[in-house]
PDB file of N, CA and C in Angstrom:
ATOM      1  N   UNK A  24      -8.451  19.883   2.942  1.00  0.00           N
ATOM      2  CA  UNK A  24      -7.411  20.191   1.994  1.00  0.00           C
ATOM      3  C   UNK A  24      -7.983  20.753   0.701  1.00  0.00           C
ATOM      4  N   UNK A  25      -9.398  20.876   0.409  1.00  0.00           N
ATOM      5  CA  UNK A  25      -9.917  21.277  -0.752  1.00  0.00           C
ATOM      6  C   UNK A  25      -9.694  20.541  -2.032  1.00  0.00           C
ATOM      7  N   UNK A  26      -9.268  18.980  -1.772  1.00  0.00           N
ATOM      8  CA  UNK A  26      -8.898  17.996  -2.909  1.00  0.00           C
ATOM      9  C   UNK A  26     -10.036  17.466  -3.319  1.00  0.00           C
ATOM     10  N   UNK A  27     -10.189  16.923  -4.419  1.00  0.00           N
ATOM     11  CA  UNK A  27     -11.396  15.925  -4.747  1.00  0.00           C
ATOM     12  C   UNK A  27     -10.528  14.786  -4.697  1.00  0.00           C
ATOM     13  N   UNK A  28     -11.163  13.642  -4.198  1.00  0.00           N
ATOM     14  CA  UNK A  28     -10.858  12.553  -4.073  1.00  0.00           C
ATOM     15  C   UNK A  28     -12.075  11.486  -3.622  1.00  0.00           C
ATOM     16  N   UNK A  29     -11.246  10.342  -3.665  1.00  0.00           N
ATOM     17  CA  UNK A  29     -12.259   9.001  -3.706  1.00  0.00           C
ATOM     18  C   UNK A  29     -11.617   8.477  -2.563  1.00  0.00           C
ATOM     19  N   UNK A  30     -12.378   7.816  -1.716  1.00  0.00           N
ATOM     20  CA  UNK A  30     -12.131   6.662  -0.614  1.00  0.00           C
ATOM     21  C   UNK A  30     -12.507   5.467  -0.804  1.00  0.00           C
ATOM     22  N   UNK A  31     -11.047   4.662  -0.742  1.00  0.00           N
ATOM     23  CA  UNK A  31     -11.429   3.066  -1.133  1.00  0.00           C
ATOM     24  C   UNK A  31     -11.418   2.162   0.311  1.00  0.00           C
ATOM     25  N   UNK A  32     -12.920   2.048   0.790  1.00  0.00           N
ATOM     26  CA  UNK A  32     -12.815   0.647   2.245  1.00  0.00           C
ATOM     27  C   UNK A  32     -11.548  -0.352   1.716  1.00  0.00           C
ATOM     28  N   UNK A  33     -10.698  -0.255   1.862  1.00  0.00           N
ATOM     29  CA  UNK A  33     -10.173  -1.441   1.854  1.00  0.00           C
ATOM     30  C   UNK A  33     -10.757  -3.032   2.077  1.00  0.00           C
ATOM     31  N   UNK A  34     -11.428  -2.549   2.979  1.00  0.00           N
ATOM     32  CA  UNK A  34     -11.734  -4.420   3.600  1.00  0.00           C
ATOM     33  C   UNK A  34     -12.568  -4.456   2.776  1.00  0.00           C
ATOM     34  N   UNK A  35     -13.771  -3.625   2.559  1.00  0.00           N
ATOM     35  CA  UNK A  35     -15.197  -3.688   2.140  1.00  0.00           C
ATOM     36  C   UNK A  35     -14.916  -4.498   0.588  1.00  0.00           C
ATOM     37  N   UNK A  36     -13.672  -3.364  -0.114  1.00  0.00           N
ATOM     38  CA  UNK A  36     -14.055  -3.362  -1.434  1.00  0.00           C
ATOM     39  C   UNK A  36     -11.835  -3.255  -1.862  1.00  0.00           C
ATOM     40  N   UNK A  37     -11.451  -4.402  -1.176  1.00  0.00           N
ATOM     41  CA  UNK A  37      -9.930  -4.554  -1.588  1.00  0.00           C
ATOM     42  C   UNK A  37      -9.266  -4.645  -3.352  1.00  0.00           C
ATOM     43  N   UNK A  38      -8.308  -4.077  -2.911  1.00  0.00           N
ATOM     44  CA  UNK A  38      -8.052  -3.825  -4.318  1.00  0.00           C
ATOM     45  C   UNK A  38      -7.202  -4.994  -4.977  1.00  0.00           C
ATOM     46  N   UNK A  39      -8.025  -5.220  -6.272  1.00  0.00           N
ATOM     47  CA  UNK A  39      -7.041  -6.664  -6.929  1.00  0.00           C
ATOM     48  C   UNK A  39      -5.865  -6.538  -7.357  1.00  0.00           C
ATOM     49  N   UNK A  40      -5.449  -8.022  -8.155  1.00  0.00           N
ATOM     50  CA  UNK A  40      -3.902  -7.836  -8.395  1.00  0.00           C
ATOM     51  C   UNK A  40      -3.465  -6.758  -9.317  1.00  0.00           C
ATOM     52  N   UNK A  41      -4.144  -6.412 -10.086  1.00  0.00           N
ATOM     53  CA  UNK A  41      -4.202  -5.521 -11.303  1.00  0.00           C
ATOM     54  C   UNK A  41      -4.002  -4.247 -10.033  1.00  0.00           C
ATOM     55  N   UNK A  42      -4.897  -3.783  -9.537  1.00  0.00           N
ATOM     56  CA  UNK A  42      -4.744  -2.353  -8.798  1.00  0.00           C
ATOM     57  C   UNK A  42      -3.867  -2.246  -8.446  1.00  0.00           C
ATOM     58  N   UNK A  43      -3.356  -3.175  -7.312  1.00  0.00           N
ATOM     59  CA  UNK A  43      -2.263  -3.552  -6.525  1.00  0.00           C
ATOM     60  C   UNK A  43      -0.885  -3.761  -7.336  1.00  0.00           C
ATOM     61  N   UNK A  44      -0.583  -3.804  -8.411  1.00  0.00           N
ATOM     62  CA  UNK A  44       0.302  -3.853  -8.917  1.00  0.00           C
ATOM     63  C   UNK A  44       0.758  -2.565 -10.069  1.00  0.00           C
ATOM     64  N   UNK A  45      -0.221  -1.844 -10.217  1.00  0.00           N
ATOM     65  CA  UNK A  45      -0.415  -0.200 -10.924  1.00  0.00           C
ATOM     66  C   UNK A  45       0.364   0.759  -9.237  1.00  0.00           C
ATOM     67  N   UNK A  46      -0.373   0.440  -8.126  1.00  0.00           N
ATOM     68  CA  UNK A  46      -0.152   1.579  -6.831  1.00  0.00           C
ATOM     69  C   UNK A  46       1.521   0.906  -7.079  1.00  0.00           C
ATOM     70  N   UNK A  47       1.977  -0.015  -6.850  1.00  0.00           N
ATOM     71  CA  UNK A  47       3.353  -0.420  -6.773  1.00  0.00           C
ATOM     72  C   UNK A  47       4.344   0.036  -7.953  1.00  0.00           C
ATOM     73  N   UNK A  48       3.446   0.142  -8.812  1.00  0.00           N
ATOM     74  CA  UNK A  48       4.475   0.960  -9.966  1.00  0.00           C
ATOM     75  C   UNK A  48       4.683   1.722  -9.980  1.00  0.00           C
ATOM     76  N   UNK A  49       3.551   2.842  -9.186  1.00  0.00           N
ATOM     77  CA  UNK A  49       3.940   4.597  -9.781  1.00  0.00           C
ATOM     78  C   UNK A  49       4.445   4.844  -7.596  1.00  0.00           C
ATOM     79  N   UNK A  50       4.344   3.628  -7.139  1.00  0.00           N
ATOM     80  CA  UNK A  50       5.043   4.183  -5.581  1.00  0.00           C
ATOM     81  C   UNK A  50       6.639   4.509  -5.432  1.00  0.00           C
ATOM     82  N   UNK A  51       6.353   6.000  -4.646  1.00  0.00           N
ATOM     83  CA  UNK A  51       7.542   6.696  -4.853  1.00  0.00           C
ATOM     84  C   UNK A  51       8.286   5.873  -3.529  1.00  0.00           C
ATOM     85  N   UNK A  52       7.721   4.821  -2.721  1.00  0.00           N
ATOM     86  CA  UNK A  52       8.191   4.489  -1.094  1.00  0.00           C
ATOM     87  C   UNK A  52       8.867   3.315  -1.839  1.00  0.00           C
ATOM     88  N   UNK A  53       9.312   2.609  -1.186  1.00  0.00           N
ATOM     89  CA  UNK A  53      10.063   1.418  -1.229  1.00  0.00           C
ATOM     90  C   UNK A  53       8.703   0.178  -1.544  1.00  0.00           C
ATOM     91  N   UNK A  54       8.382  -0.902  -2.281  1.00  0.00           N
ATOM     92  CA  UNK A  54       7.104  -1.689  -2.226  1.00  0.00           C
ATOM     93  C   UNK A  54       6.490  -2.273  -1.243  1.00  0.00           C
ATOM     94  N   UNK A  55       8.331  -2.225  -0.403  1.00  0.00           N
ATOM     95  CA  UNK A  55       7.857  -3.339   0.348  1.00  0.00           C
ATOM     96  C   UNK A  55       6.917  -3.007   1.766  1.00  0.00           C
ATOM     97  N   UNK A  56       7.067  -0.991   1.673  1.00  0.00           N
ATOM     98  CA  UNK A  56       6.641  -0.915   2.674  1.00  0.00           C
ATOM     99  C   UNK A  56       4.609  -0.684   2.270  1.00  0.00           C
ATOM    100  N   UNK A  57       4.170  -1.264   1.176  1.00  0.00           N
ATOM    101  CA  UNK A  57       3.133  -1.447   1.472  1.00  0.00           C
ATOM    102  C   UNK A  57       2.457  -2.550   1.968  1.00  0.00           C
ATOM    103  N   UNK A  58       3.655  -3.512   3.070  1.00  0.00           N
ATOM    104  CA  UNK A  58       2.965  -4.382   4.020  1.00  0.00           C
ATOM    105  C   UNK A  58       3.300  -4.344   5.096  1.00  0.00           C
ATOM    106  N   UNK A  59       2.335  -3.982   5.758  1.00  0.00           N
ATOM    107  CA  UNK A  59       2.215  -3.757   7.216  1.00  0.00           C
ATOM    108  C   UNK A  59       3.029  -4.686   7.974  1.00  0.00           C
ATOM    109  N   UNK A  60       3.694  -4.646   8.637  1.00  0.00           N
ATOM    110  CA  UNK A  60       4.537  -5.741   9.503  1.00  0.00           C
ATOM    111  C   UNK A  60       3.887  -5.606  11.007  1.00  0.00           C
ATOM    112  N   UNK A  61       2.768  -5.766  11.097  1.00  0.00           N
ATOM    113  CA  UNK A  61       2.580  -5.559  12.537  1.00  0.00           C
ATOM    114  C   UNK A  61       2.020  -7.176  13.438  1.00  0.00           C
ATOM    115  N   UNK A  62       0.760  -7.019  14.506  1.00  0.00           N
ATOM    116  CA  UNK A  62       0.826  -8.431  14.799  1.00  0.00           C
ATOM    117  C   UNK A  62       0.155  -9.361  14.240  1.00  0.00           C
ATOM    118  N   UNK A  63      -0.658  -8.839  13.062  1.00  0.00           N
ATOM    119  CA  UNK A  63      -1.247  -9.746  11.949  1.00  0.00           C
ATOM    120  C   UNK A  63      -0.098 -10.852  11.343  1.00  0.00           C
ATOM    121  N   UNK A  64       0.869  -9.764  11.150  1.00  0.00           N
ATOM    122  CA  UNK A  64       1.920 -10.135   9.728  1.00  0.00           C
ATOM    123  C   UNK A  64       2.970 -11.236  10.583  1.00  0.00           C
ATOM    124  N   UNK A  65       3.157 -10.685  12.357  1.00  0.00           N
ATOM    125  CA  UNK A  65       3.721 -11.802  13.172  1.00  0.00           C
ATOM    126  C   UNK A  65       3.411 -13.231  13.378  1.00  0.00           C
ATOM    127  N   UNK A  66       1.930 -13.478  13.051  1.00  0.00           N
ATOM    128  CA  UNK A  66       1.048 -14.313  13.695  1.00  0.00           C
ATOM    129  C   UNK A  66       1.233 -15.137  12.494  1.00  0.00           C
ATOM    130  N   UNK A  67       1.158 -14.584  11.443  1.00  0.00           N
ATOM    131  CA  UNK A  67       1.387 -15.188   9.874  1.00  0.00           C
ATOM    132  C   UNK A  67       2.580 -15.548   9.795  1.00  0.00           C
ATOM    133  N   UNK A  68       3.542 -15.452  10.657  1.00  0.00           N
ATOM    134  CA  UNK A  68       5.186 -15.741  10.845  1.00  0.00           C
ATOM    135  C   UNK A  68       5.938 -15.982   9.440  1.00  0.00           C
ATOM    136  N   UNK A  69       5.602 -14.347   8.754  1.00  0.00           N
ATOM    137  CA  UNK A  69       6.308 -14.339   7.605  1.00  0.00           C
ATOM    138  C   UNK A  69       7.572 -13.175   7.882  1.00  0.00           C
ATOM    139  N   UNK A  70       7.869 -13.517   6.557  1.00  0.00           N
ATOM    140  CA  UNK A  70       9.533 -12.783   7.130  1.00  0.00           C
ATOM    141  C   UNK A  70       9.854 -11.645   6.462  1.00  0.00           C
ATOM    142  N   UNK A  71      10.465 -10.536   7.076  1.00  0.00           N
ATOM    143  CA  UNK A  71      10.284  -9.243   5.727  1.00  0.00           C
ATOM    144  C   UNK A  71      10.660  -9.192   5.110  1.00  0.00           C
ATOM    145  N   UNK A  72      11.857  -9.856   5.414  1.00  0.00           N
ATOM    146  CA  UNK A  72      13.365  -9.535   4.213  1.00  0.00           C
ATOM    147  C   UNK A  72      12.272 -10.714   2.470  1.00  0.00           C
ATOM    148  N   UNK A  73      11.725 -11.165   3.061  1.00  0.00           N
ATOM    149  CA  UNK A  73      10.446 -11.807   1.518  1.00  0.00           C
ATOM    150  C   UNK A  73       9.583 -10.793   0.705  1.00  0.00           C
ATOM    151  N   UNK A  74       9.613  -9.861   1.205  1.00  0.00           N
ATOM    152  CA  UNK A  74       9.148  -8.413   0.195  1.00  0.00           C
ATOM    153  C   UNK A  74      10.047  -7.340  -0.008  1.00  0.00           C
ATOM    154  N   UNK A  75      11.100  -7.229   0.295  1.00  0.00           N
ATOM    155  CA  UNK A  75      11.939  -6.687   0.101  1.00  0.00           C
ATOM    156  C   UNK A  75      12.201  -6.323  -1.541  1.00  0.00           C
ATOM    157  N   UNK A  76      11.889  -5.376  -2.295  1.00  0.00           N
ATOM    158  CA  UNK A  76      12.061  -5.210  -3.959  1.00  0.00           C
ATOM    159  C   UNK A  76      10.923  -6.565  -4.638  1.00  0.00           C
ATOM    160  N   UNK A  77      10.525  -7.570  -3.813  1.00  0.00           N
ATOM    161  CA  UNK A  77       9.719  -8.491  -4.811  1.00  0.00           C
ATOM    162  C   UNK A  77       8.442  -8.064  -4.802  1.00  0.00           C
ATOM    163  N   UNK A  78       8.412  -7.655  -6.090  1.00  0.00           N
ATOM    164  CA  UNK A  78       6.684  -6.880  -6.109  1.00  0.00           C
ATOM    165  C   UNK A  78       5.847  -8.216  -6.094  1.00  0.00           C
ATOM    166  N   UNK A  79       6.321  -9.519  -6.512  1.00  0.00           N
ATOM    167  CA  UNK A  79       5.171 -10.445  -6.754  1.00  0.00           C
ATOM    168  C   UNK A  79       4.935 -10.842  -5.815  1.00  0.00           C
ATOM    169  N   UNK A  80       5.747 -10.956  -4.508  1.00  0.00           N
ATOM    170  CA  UNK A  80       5.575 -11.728  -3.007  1.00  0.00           C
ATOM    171  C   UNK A  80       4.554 -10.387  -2.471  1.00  0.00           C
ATOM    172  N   UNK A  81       4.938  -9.064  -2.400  1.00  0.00           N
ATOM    173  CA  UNK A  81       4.190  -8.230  -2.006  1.00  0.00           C
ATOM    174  C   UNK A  81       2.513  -8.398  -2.717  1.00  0.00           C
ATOM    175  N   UNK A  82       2.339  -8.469  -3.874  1.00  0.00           N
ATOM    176  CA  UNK A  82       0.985  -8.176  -4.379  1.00  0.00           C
ATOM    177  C   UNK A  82       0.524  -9.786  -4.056  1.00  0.00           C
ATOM    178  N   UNK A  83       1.098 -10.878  -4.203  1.00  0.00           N
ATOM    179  CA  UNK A  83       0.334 -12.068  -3.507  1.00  0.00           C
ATOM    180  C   UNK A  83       0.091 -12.093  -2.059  1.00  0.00           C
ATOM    181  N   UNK A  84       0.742 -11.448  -1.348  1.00  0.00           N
ATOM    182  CA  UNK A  84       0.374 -11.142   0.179  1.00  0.00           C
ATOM    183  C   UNK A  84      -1.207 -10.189   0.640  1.00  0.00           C
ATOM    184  N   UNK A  85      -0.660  -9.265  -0.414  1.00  0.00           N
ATOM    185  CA  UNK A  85      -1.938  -8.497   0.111  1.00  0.00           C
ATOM    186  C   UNK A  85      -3.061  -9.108  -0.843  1.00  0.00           C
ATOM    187  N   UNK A  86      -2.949  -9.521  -1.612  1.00  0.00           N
ATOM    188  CA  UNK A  86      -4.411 -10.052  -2.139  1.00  0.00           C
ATOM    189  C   UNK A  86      -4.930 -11.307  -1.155  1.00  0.00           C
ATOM    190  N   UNK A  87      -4.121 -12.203  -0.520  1.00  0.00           N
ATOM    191  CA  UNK A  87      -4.503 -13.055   0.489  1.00  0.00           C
ATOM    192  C   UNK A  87      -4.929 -12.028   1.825  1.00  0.00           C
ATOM    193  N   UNK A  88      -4.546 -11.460   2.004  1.00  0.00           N
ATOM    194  CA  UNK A  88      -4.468 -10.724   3.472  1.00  0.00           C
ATOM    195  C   UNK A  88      -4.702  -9.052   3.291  1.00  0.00           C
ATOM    196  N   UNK A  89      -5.237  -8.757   2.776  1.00  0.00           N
ATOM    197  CA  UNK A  89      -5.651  -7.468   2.777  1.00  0.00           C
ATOM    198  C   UNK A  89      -5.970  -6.600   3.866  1.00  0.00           C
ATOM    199  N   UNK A  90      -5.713  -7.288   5.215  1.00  0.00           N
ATOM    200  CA  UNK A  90      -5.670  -5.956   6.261  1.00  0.00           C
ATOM    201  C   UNK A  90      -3.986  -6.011   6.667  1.00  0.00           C
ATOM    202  N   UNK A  91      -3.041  -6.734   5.495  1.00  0.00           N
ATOM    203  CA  UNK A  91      -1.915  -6.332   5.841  1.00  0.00           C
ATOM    204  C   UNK A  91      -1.290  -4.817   4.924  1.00  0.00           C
ATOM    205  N   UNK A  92      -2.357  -4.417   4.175  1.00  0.00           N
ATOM    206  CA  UNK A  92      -2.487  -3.406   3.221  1.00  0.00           C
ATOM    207  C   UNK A  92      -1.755  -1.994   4.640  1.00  0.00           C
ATOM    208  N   UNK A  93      -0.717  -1.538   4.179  1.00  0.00           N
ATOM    209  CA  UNK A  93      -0.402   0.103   4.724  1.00  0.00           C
ATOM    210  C   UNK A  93      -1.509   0.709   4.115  1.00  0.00           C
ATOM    211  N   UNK A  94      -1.733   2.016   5.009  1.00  0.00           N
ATOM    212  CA  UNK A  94      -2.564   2.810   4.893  1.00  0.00           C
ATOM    213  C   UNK A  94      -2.345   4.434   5.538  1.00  0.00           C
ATOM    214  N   UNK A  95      -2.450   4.825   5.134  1.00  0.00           N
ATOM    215  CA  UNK A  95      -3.244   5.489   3.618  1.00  0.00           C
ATOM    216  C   UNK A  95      -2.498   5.540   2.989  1.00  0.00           C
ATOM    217  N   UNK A  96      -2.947   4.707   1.422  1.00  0.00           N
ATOM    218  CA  UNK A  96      -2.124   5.083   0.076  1.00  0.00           C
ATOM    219  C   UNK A  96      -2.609   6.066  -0.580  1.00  0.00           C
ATOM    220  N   UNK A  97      -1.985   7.274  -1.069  1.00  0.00           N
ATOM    221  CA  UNK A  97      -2.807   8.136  -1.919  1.00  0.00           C
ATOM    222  C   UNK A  97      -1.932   8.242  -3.245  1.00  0.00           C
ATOM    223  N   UNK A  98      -3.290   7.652  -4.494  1.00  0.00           N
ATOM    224  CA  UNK A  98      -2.554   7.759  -5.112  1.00  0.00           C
ATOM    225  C   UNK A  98      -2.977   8.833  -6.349  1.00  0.00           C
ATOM    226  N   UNK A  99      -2.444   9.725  -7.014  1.00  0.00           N
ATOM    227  CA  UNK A  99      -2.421  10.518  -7.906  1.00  0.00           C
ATOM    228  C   UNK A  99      -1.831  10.470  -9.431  1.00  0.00           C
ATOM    229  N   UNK A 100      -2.949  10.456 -10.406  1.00  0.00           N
ATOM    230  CA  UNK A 100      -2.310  10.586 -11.717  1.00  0.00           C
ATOM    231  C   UNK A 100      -1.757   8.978 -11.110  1.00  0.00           C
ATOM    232  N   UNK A 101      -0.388   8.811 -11.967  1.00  0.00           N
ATOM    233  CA  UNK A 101      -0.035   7.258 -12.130  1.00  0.00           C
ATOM    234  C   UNK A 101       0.866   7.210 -10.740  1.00  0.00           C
ATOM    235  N   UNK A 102       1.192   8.444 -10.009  1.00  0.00           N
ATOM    236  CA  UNK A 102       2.027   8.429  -9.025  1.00  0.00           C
ATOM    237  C   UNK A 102       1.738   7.780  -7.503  1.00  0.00           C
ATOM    238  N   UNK A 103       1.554   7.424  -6.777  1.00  0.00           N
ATOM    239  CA  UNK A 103       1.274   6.677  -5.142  1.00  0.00           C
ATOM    240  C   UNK A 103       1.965   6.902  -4.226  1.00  0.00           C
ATOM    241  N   UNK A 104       2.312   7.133  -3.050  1.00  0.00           N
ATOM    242  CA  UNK A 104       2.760   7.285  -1.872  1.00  0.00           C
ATOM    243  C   UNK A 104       2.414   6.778  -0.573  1.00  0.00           C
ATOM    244  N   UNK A 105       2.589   6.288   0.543  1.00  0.00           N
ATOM    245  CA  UNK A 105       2.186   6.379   1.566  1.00  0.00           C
ATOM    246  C   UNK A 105       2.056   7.232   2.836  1.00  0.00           C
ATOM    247  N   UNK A 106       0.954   7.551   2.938  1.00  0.00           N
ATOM    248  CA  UNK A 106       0.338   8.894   3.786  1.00  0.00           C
ATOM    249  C   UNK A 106       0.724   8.767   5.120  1.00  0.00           C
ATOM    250  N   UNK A 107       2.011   8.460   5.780  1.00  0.00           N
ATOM    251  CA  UNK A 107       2.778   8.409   6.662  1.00  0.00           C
ATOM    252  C   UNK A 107       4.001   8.564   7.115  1.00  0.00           C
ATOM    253  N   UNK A 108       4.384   9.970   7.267  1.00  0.00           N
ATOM    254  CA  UNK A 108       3.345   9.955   8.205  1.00  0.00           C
ATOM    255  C   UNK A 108       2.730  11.643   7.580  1.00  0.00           C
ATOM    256  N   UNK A 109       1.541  12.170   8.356  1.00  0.00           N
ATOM    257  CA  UNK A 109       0.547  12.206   7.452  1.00  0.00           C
ATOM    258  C   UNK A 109       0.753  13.903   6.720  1.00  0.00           C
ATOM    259  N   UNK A 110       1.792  14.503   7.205  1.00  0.00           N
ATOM    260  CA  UNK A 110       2.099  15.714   6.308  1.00  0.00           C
ATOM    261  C   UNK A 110       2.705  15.399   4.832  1.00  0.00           C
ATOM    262  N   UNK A 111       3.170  14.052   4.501  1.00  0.00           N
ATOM    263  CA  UNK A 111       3.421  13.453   3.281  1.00  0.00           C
ATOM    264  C   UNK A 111       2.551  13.500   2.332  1.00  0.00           C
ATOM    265  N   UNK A 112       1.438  13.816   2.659  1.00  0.00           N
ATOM    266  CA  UNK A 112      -0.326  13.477   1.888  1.00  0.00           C
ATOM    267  C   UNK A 112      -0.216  15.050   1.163  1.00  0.00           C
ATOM    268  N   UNK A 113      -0.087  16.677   2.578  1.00  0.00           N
ATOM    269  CA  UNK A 113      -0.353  17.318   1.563  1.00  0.00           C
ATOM    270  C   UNK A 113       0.828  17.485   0.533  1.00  0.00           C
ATOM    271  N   UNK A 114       2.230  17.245   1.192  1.00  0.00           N
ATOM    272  CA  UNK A 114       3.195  17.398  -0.175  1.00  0.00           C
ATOM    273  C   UNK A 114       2.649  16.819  -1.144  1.00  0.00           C
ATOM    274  N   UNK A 115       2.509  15.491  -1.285  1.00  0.00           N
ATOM    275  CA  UNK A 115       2.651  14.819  -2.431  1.00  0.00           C
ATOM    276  C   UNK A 115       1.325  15.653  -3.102  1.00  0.00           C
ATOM    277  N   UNK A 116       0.645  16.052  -2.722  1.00  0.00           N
ATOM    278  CA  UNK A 116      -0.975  16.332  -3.825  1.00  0.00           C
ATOM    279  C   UNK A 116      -0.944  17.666  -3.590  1.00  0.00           C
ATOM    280  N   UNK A 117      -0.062  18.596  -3.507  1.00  0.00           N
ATOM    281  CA  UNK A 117       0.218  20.355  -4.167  1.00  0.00           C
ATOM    282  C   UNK A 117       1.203  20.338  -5.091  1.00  0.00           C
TER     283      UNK A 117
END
């Protein structure tokens, strides 16, 4: 795409409450969909309608559980999105 950008490992090097709560401010998606609901999030037998608009249930989730983190977030200037599906990536950054 000819962008400069940075890649954050998630697992390696997860982002704290502070980060995690900046990507949720400038996200143009709904918050809640930066938690993965898949069979991690089943096994954890939590419920979705619990992140639904609550940014604080969302950013305490993923700071416990950080491979429930959606992915790819790209975020730009103060703005964020989720890179899914993945022609969303070049809109949002032209």
């Amino acid at each position: 795409m000819g962008v400069e950008h940075d890649v954050v490992l998630y697992i390696k090097e997860p982002p704290d409450e502070e980060t995690l709560r900046a990507i949720a401010g400038g996200l143009e998606d709904p918050i809640e969909d930066l938690v993965r609901k898949d069979s991690k999030f089943k096994k954890l037998e939590l419920n979705p309608d619990d992140y639904v608009g609550n940014l604080e249930n969302v950013v305490e989730i993923l700071v416990k559980h950080k491979q429930l983190l959606q992915r790819p977030v790209v975020v730009k200037g103060k703005k964020a999105i989720i890179g899914r599906p993945k022609d969303r990536i070049a809109a949002f950054l032209s």
